[in-house]
Coordinates of C-alpha atoms in Angstrom, one line a residue:
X19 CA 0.0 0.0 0.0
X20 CA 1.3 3.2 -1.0
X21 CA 1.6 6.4 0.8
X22 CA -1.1 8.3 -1.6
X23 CA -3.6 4.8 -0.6
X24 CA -4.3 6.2 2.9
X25 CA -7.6 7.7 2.8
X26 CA -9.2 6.7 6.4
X27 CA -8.6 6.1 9.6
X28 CA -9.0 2.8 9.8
X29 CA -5.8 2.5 6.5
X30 CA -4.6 4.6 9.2
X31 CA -4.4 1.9 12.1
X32 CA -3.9 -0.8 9.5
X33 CA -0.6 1.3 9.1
X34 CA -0.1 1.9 12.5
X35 CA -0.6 -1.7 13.6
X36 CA 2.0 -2.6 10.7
X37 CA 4.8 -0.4 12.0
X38 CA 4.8 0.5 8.9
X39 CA 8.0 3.3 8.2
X40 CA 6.5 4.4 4.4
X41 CA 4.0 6.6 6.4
X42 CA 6.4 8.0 8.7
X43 CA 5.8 12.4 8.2
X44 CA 2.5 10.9 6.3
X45 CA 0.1 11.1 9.3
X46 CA 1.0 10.9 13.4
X47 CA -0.7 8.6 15.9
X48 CA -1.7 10.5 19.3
X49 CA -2.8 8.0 21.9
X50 CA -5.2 9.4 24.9
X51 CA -4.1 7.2 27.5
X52 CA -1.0 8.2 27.4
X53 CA -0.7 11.7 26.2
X54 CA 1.8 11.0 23.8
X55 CA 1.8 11.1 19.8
X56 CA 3.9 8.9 17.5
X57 CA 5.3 8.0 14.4
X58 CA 3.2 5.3 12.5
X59 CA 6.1 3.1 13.4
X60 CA 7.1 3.3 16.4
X61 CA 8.3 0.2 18.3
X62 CA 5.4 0.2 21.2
X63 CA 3.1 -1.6 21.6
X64 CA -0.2 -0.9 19.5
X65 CA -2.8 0.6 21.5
X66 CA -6.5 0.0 21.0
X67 CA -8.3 1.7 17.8
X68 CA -10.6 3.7 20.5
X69 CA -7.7 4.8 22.6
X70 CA -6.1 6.5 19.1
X71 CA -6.4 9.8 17.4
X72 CA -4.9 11.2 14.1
X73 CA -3.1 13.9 12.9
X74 CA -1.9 15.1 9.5
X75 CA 0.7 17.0 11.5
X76 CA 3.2 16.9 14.6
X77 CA 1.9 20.4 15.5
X78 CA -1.8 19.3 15.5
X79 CA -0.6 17.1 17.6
X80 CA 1.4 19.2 20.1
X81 CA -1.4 21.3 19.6
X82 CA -4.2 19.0 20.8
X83 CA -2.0 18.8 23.8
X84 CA 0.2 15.3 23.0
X85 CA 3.9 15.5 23.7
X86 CA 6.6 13.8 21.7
X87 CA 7.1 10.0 21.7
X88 CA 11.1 9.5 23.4
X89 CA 11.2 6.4 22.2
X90 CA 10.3 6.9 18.6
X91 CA 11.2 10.7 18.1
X92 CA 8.1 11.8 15.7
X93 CA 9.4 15.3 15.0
X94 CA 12.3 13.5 13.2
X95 CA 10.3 11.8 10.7
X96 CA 11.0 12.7 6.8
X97 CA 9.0 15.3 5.6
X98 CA 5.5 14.0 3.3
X99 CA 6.0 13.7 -0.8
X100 CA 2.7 15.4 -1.0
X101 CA 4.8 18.9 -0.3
X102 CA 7.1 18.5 -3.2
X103 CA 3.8 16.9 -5.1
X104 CA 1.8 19.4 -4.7
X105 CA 1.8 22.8 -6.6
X106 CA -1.0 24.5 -4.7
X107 CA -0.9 27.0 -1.7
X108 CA -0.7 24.1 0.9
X109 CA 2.1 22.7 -0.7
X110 CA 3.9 26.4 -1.4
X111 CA 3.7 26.9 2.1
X112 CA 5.2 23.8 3.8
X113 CA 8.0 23.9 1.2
X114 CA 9.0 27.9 2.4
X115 CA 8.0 26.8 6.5
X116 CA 10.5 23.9 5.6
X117 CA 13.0 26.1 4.5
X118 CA 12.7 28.2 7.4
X119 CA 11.0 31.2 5.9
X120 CA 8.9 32.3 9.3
X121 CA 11.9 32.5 11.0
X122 CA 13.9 35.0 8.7
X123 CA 10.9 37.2 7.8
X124 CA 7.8 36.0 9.5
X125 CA 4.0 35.3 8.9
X126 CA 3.6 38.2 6.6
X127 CA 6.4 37.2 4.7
X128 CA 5.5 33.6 4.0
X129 CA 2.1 35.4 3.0
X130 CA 3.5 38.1 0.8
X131 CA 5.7 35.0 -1.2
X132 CA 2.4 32.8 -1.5
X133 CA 0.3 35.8 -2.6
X134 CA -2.3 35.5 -0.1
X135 CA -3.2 37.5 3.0
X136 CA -1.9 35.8 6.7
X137 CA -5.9 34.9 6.8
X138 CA -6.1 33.1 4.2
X139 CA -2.9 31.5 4.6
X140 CA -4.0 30.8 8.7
X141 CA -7.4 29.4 7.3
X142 CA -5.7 27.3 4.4
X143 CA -3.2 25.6 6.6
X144 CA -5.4 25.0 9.9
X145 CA -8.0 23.3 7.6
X146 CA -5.6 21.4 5.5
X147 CA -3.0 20.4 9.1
X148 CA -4.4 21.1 11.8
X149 CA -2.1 23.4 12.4
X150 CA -1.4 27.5 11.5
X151 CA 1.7 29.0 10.2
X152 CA 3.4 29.9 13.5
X153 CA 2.6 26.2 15.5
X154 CA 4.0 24.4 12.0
X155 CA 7.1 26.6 12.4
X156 CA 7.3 26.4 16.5
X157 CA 7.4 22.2 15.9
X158 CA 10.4 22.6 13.5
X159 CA 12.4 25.2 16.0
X160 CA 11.4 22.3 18.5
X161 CA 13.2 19.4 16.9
X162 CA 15.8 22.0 15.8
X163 CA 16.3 22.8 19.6
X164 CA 16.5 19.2 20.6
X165 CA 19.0 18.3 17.7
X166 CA 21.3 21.0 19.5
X167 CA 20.6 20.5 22.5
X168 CA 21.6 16.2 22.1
X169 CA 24.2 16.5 19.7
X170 CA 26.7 19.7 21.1
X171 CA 27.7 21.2 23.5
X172 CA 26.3 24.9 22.8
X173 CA 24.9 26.4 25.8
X174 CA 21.0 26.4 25.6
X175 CA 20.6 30.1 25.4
X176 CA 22.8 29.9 22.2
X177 CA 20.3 26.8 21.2
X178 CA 17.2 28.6 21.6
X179 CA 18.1 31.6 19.4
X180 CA 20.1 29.2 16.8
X181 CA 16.9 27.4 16.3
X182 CA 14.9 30.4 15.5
X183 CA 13.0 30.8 19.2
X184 CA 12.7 34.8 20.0
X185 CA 13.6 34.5 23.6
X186 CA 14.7 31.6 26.1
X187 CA 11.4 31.3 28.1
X188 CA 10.1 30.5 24.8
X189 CA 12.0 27.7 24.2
X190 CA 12.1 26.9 27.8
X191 CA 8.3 26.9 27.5
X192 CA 8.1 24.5 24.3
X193 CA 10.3 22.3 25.3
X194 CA 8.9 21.3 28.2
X195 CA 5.2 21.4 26.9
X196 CA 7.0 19.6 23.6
X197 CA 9.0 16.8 25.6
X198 CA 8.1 16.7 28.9
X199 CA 11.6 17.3 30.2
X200 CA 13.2 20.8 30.6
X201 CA 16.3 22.0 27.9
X202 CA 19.0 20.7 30.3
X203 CA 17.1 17.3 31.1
X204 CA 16.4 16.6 27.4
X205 CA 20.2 17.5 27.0
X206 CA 21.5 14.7 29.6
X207 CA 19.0 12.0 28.3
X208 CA 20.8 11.7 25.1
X209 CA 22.2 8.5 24.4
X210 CA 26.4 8.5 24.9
X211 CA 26.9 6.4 21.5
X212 CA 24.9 9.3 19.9
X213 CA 26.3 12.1 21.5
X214 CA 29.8 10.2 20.5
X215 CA 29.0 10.6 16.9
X216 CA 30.1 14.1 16.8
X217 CA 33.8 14.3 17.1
X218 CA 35.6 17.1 15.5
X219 CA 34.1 20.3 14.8
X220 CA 30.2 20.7 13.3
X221 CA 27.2 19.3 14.3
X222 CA 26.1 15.8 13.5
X223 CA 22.5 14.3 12.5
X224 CA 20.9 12.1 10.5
X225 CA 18.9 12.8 7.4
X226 CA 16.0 10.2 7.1
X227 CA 14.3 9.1 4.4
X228 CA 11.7 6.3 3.1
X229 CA 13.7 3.1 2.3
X230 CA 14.7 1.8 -0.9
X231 CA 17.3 4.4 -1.3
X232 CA 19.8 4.1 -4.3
X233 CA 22.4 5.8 -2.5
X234 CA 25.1 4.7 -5.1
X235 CA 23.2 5.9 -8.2
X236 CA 22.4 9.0 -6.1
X237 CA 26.0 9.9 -5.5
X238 CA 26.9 9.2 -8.7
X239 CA 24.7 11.9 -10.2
X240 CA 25.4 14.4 -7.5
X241 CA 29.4 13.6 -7.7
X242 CA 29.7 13.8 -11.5
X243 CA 28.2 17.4 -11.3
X244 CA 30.5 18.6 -8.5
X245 CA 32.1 22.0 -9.1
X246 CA 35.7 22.4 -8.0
X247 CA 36.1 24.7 -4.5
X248 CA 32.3 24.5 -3.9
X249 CA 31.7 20.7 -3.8
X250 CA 34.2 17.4 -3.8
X251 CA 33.6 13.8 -3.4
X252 CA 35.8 12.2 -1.5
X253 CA 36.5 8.5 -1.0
X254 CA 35.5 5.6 -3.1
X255 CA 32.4 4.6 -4.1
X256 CA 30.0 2.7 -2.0
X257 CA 32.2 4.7 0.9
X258 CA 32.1 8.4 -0.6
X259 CA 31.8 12.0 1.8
X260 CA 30.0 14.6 -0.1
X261 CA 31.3 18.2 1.0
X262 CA 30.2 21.4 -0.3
X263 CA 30.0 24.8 0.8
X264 CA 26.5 26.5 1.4
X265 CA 26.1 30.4 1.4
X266 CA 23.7 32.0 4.5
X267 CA 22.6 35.4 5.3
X268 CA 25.1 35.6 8.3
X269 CA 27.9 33.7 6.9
X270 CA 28.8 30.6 5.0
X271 CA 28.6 26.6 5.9
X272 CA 29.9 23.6 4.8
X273 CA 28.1 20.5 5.0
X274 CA 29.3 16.6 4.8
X275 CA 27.0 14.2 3.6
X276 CA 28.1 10.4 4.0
X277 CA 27.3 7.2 1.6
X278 CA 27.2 4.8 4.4
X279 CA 26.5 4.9 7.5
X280 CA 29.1 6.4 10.5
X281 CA 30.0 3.0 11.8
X282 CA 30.8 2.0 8.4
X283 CA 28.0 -0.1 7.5
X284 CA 26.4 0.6 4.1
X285 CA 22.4 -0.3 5.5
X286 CA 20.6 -0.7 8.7
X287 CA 19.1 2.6 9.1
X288 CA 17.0 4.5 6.9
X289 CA 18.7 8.1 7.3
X290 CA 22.3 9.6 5.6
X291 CA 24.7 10.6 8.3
X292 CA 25.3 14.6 8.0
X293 CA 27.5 16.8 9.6
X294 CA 27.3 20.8 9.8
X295 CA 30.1 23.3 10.5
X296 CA 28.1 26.6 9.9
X297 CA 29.4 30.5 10.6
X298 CA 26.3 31.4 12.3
X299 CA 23.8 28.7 14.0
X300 CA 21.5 30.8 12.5
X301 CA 21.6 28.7 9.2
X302 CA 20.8 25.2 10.8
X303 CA 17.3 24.9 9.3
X304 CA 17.7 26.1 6.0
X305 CA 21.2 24.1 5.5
X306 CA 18.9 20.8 6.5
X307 CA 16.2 21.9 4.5
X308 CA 18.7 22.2 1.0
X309 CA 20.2 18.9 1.5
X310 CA 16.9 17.3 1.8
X311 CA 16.1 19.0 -1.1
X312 CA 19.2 18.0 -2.6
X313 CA 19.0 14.7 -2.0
X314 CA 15.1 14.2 -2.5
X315 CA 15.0 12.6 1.0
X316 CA 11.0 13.5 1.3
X317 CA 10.2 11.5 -1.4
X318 CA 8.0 8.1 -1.8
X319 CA 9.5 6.0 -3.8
X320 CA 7.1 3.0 -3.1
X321 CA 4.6 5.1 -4.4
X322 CA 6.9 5.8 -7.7
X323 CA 7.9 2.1 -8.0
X324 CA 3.9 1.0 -8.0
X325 CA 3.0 3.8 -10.3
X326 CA 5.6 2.3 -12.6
X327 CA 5.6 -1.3 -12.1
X328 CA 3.3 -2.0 -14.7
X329 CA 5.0 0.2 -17.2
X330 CA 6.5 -2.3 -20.2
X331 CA 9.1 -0.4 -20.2
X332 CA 9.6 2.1 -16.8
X333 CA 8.7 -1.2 -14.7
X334 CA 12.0 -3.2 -15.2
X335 CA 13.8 0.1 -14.8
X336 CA 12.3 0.8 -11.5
X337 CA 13.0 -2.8 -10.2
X338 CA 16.5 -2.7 -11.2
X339 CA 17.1 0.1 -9.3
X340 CA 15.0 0.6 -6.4
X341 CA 15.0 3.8 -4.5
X342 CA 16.1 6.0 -7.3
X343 CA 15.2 9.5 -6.5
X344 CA 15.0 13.0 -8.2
X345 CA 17.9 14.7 -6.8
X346 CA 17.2 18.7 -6.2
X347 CA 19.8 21.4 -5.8
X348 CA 21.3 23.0 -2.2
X349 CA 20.7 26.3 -4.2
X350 CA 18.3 27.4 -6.6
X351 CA 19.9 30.7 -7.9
X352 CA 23.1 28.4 -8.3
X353 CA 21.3 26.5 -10.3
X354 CA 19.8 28.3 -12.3
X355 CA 23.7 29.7 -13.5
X356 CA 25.0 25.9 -13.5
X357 CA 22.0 25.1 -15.9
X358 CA 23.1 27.7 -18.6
X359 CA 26.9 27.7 -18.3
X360 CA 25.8 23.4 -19.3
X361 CA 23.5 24.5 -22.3
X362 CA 24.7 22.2 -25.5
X363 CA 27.7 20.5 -23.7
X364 CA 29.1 17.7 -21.6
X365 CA 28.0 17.3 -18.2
X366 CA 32.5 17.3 -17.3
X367 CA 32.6 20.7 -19.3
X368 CA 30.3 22.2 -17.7
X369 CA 31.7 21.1 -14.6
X370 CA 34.7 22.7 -15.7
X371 CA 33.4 25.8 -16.6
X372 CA 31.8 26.1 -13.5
X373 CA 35.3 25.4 -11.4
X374 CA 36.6 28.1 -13.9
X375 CA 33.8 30.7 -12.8
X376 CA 34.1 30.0 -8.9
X377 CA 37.6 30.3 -8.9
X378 CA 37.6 33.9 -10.3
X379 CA 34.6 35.5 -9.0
X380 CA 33.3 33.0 -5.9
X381 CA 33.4 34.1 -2.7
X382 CA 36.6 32.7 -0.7
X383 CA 35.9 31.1 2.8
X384 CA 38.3 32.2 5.4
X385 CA 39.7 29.2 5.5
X386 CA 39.9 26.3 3.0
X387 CA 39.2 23.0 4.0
X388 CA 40.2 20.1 1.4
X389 CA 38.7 20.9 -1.8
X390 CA 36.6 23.6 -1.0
X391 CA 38.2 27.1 -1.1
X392 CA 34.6 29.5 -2.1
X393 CA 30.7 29.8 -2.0
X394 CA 29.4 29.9 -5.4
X395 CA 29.1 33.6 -6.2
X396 CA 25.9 35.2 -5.8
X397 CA 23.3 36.5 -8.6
X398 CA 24.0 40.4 -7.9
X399 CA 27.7 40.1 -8.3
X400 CA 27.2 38.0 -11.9
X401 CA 24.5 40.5 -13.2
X402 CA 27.2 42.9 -14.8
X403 CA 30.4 40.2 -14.9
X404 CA 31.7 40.0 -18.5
X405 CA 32.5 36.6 -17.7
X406 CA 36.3 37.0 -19.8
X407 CA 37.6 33.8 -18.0
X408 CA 34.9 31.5 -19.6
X409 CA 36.1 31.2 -23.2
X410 CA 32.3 30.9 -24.7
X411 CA 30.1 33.1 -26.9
X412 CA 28.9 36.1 -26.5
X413 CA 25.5 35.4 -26.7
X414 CA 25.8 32.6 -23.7
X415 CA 27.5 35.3 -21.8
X416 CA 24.6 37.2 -22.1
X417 CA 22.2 35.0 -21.5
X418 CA 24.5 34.4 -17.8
X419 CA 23.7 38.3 -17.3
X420 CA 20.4 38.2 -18.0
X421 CA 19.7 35.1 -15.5
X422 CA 21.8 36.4 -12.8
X423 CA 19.9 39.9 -13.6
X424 CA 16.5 38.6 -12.8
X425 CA 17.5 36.6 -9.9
X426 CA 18.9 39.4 -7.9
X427 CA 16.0 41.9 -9.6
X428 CA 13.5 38.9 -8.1
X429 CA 11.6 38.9 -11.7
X430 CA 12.4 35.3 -11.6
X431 CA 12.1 33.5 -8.1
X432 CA 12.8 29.9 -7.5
X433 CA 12.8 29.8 -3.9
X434 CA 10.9 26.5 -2.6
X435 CA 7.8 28.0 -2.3
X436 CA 7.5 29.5 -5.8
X437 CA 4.5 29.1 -8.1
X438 CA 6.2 26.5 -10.5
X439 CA 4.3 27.4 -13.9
X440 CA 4.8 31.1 -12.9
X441 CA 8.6 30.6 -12.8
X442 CA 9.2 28.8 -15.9
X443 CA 6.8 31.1 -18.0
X444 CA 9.8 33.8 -16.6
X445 CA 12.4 31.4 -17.4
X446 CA 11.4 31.2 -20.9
X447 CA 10.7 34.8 -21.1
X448 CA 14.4 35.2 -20.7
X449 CA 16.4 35.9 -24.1
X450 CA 18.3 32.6 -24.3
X451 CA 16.5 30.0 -21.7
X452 CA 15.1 27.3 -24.2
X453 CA 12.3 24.9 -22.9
X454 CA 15.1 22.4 -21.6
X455 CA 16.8 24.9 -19.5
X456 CA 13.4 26.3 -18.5
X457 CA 12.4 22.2 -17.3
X458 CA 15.6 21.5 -16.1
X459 CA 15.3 24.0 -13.7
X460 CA 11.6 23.5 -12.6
X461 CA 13.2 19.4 -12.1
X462 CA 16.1 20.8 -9.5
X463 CA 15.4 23.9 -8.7
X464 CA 12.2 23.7 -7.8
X465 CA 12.1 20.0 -7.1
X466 CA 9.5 19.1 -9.3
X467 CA 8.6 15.7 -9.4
X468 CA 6.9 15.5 -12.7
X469 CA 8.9 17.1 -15.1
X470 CA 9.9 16.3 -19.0
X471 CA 12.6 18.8 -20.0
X472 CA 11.8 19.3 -23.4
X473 CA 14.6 18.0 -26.2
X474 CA 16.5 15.8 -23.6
X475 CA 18.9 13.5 -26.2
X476 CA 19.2 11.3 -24.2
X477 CA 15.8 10.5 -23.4
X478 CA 15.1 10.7 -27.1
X479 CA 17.6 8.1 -27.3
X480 CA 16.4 6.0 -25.2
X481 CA 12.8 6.4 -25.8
X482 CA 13.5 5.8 -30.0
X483 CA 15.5 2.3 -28.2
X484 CA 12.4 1.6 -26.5
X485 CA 10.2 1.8 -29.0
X486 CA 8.4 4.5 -27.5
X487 CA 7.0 8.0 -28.3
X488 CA 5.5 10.7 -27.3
X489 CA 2.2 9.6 -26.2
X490 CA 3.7 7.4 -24.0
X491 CA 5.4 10.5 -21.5
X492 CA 1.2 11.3 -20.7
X493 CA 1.5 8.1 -18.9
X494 CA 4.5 8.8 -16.7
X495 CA 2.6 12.1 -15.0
X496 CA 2.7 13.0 -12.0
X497 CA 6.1 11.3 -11.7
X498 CA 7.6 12.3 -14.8
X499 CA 11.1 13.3 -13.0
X500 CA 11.3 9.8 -11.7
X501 CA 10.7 8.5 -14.8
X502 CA 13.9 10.8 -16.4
X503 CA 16.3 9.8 -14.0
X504 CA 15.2 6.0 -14.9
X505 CA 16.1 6.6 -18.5
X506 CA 19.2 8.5 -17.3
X507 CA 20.8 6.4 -14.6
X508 CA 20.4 3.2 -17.3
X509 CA 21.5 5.5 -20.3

């Protein structure tokens, strides 16, 4: 039963008395006797139907007055594919409250990026989630806190501001209404093989996701694209580190991603080990939120796989590699300039160029570390460059200026809540974006899941090898990115 099959409650407690993980971040169980809520999985033992409620969100939950499961951790559930599915307010806003949007400019500026008054944007979410605006972004600062709080050693005032709360009582007051337990009690509860973990300097988590996951494929297509001084892979594969720098309003970050797992096992938990070394704490969401994104860590690939499976063609592709996801971008507006400097050559030239145009006009960090040596320089600097050190036409230089113009102008956003067939009717307004830059983008930038760039060669190729056409793609909707990355990953 896939994800998108649970309609009812009572799907609900067949799920529930399944421990089943696909509907982890799907739903949440809260149980009265108890006063707790839960993951559909969790370990415990099943309570009785009448004793259960459910949720569509942890804070309708917290809201309804349930605190967090210890034992199971519900606020660290993957996030729900209906977010990145969905292309409708609902699905605009949990994408920007995701990336932390509340906490940099508030309510009213979640509402001014959707469109919509805070009202309507209250009314929209509380009927959709249970929950408004503010109590979805209080839950995230929450498991933000308690990340912090069980994984370093910053001092809990230093916590409670880092994860976006605006004073200490606060936080001191969510955390105990959250967890039952005050900042420092939660603190010394952590487990000593956990709090081990994070040697060195950073912060270390775990990134989970729905299993299958096709981590080797996955880093494949994320290494091969790598730019030199903003992102290396290190190691070998099956074993590989992925480090890249991330650019934040109060200062740059570098992030590790690992293949397998810390203690060197390749499976046994459905998460990717992560480390963060940021500037400013400040970035903590919005860093986790990008290498979700980057990763496609929300999605349901079950879903995908049964969608497929009957597919002559897309179903043998699915089963040979299970867990292959649509892999996103840790920055849009990088992107966006990645995307054109690759128009009409080789994924390694483009890599190349791209090395070429951080090393003269990125931003250096203070201090290298291995391969990385900048942050990817920003739109507003690139809007008047003449880009000499590049080597290619004029007309492609252009077409750089003009992207990097409307980015920092914002007549084209691509931030994650951003009204996808508003942004590539301005991407194709662009002199010089072509409907496969235009689609490529909406794929990664905007993590589309159901995307066709148009002219892809290689999915002509393969298609013409396949014996298929262009009536088939109507078939492949509303996974159509899945679909790509099949043909692309076997190409």
């Amino acid at each position: 039963m896939a994800t998108s099959g649970i309609q009812t409650d009572e799907h609900r407690y067949d799920a529930v008395r399944g421990r089943d993980p696909r509907f982890d971040g799907v739903f949440f169980i809260a149980v009265l006797t108890t006063g707790i809520y839960c993951r559909p999985s969790c370990p415990a033992t099943t309570p009785k139907r009448e004793n259960v409620r459910f949720y569509p969100s942890a804070a309708a939950a917290q809201a309804a007055g349930f605190r967090a499961c210890r034992r199971c951790r519900p606020d660290a559930v993957p996030g729900s594919a209906e977010w990145n599915l969905r292309a409708d307010v609902i699905g605009r806003a949990m994408r920007l409250i995701n990336d932390g949007v509340i906490d940099r400019e508030g309510v009213s500026g979640l509402a001014v990026r959707l469109g919509y008054s805070e009202r309507q944007v209250q009314r929209h979410l509380v009927a959709e989630l249970g929950a408004g605006p503010l109590a979805l972004a209080r839950a995230q600062r929450a498991h933000t806190a308690r990340v912090l709080l069980q994984t370093t050693k910053l001092p809990a005032t230093d916590v409670a501001f880092a994860a976006g709360f605006a004073s200490v009582r606060q936080f001191n007051d969510t955390i105990r209404e959250i967890y039952a337990a005050t900042p420092t009690e939660l603190r010394d509860s952590a487990r000593k093989a956990e709090r081990g973990t994070n040697g060195g300097s950073g912060i270390s988590l775990r990134l989970a996701y729905r299993e299958p996951y096709a981590r080797e494929q996955i880093f494949d297509f994320i290494g091969a694209r790598a730019i030199p001084g903003v992102e290396e892979m290190v190691g070998e594969r099956g074993d590989r580190v992925y480090r890249r720098t991330l650019s934040f309003e109060h200062g740059p970050g570098i992030v590790e991603v690992r293949e397998r797992h810390n203690d060197g096992s390749g499976g046994g938990g459905a998460w990717l080990d992560c480390r963060l070394d940021l500037a400013d704490l400040r970035g903590f969401t919005t860093a986790i939120g990008r290498m979700r994104r980057l990763f496609d860590l929300d999605a349901d690939p079950v879903a995908v796989a049964e969608y497929f499976g009957p597919h002559a063609v897309l179903g043998p592709l699915s089963r040979k590699t299970p867990g292959l996801r649509s892999p996103g971008a840790a920055d849009a507006d990088e992107m966006a300039i990645r995307a054109v400097l690759g128009q009409q050559i080789t994924v390694a030239a483009a890599r190349r160029l791209a090395g070429t145009l951080v090393a003269e006009r990125g931003e250096p960090l203070p201090e290298p570390t291995g391969g990385l040596t900048h942050v990817f320089p920003g739109a507003q600097a690139l809007a008047d460059a003449d880009f000499a050190e590049l080597g290619m036409p004029e007309s492609r230089k252009q077409t750089l200026r003009t992207i990097s113009g409307a980015l920092a102008d914002g007549s084209v956003r691509l931030d994650p809540g951003a009204d996808r067939d508003q942004a590539q009717q301005e991407l194709l307004a662009l002199r010089g974006i072509g409907p496969w830059t235009a689609g490529y983008l909406r794929m990664r930038a905007l993590s589309d899941p159901d995307v066709v760039p148009a002219g892809d060669v290689v999915i002509k190729s393969a298609m013409k090898k396949a014996g298929l056409d262009r009536t088939d793609v109507e078939s492949w909707h509303p996974w159509a990115s899945y679909a790509i990355h099949y043909f692309w990953s076997n190409s």
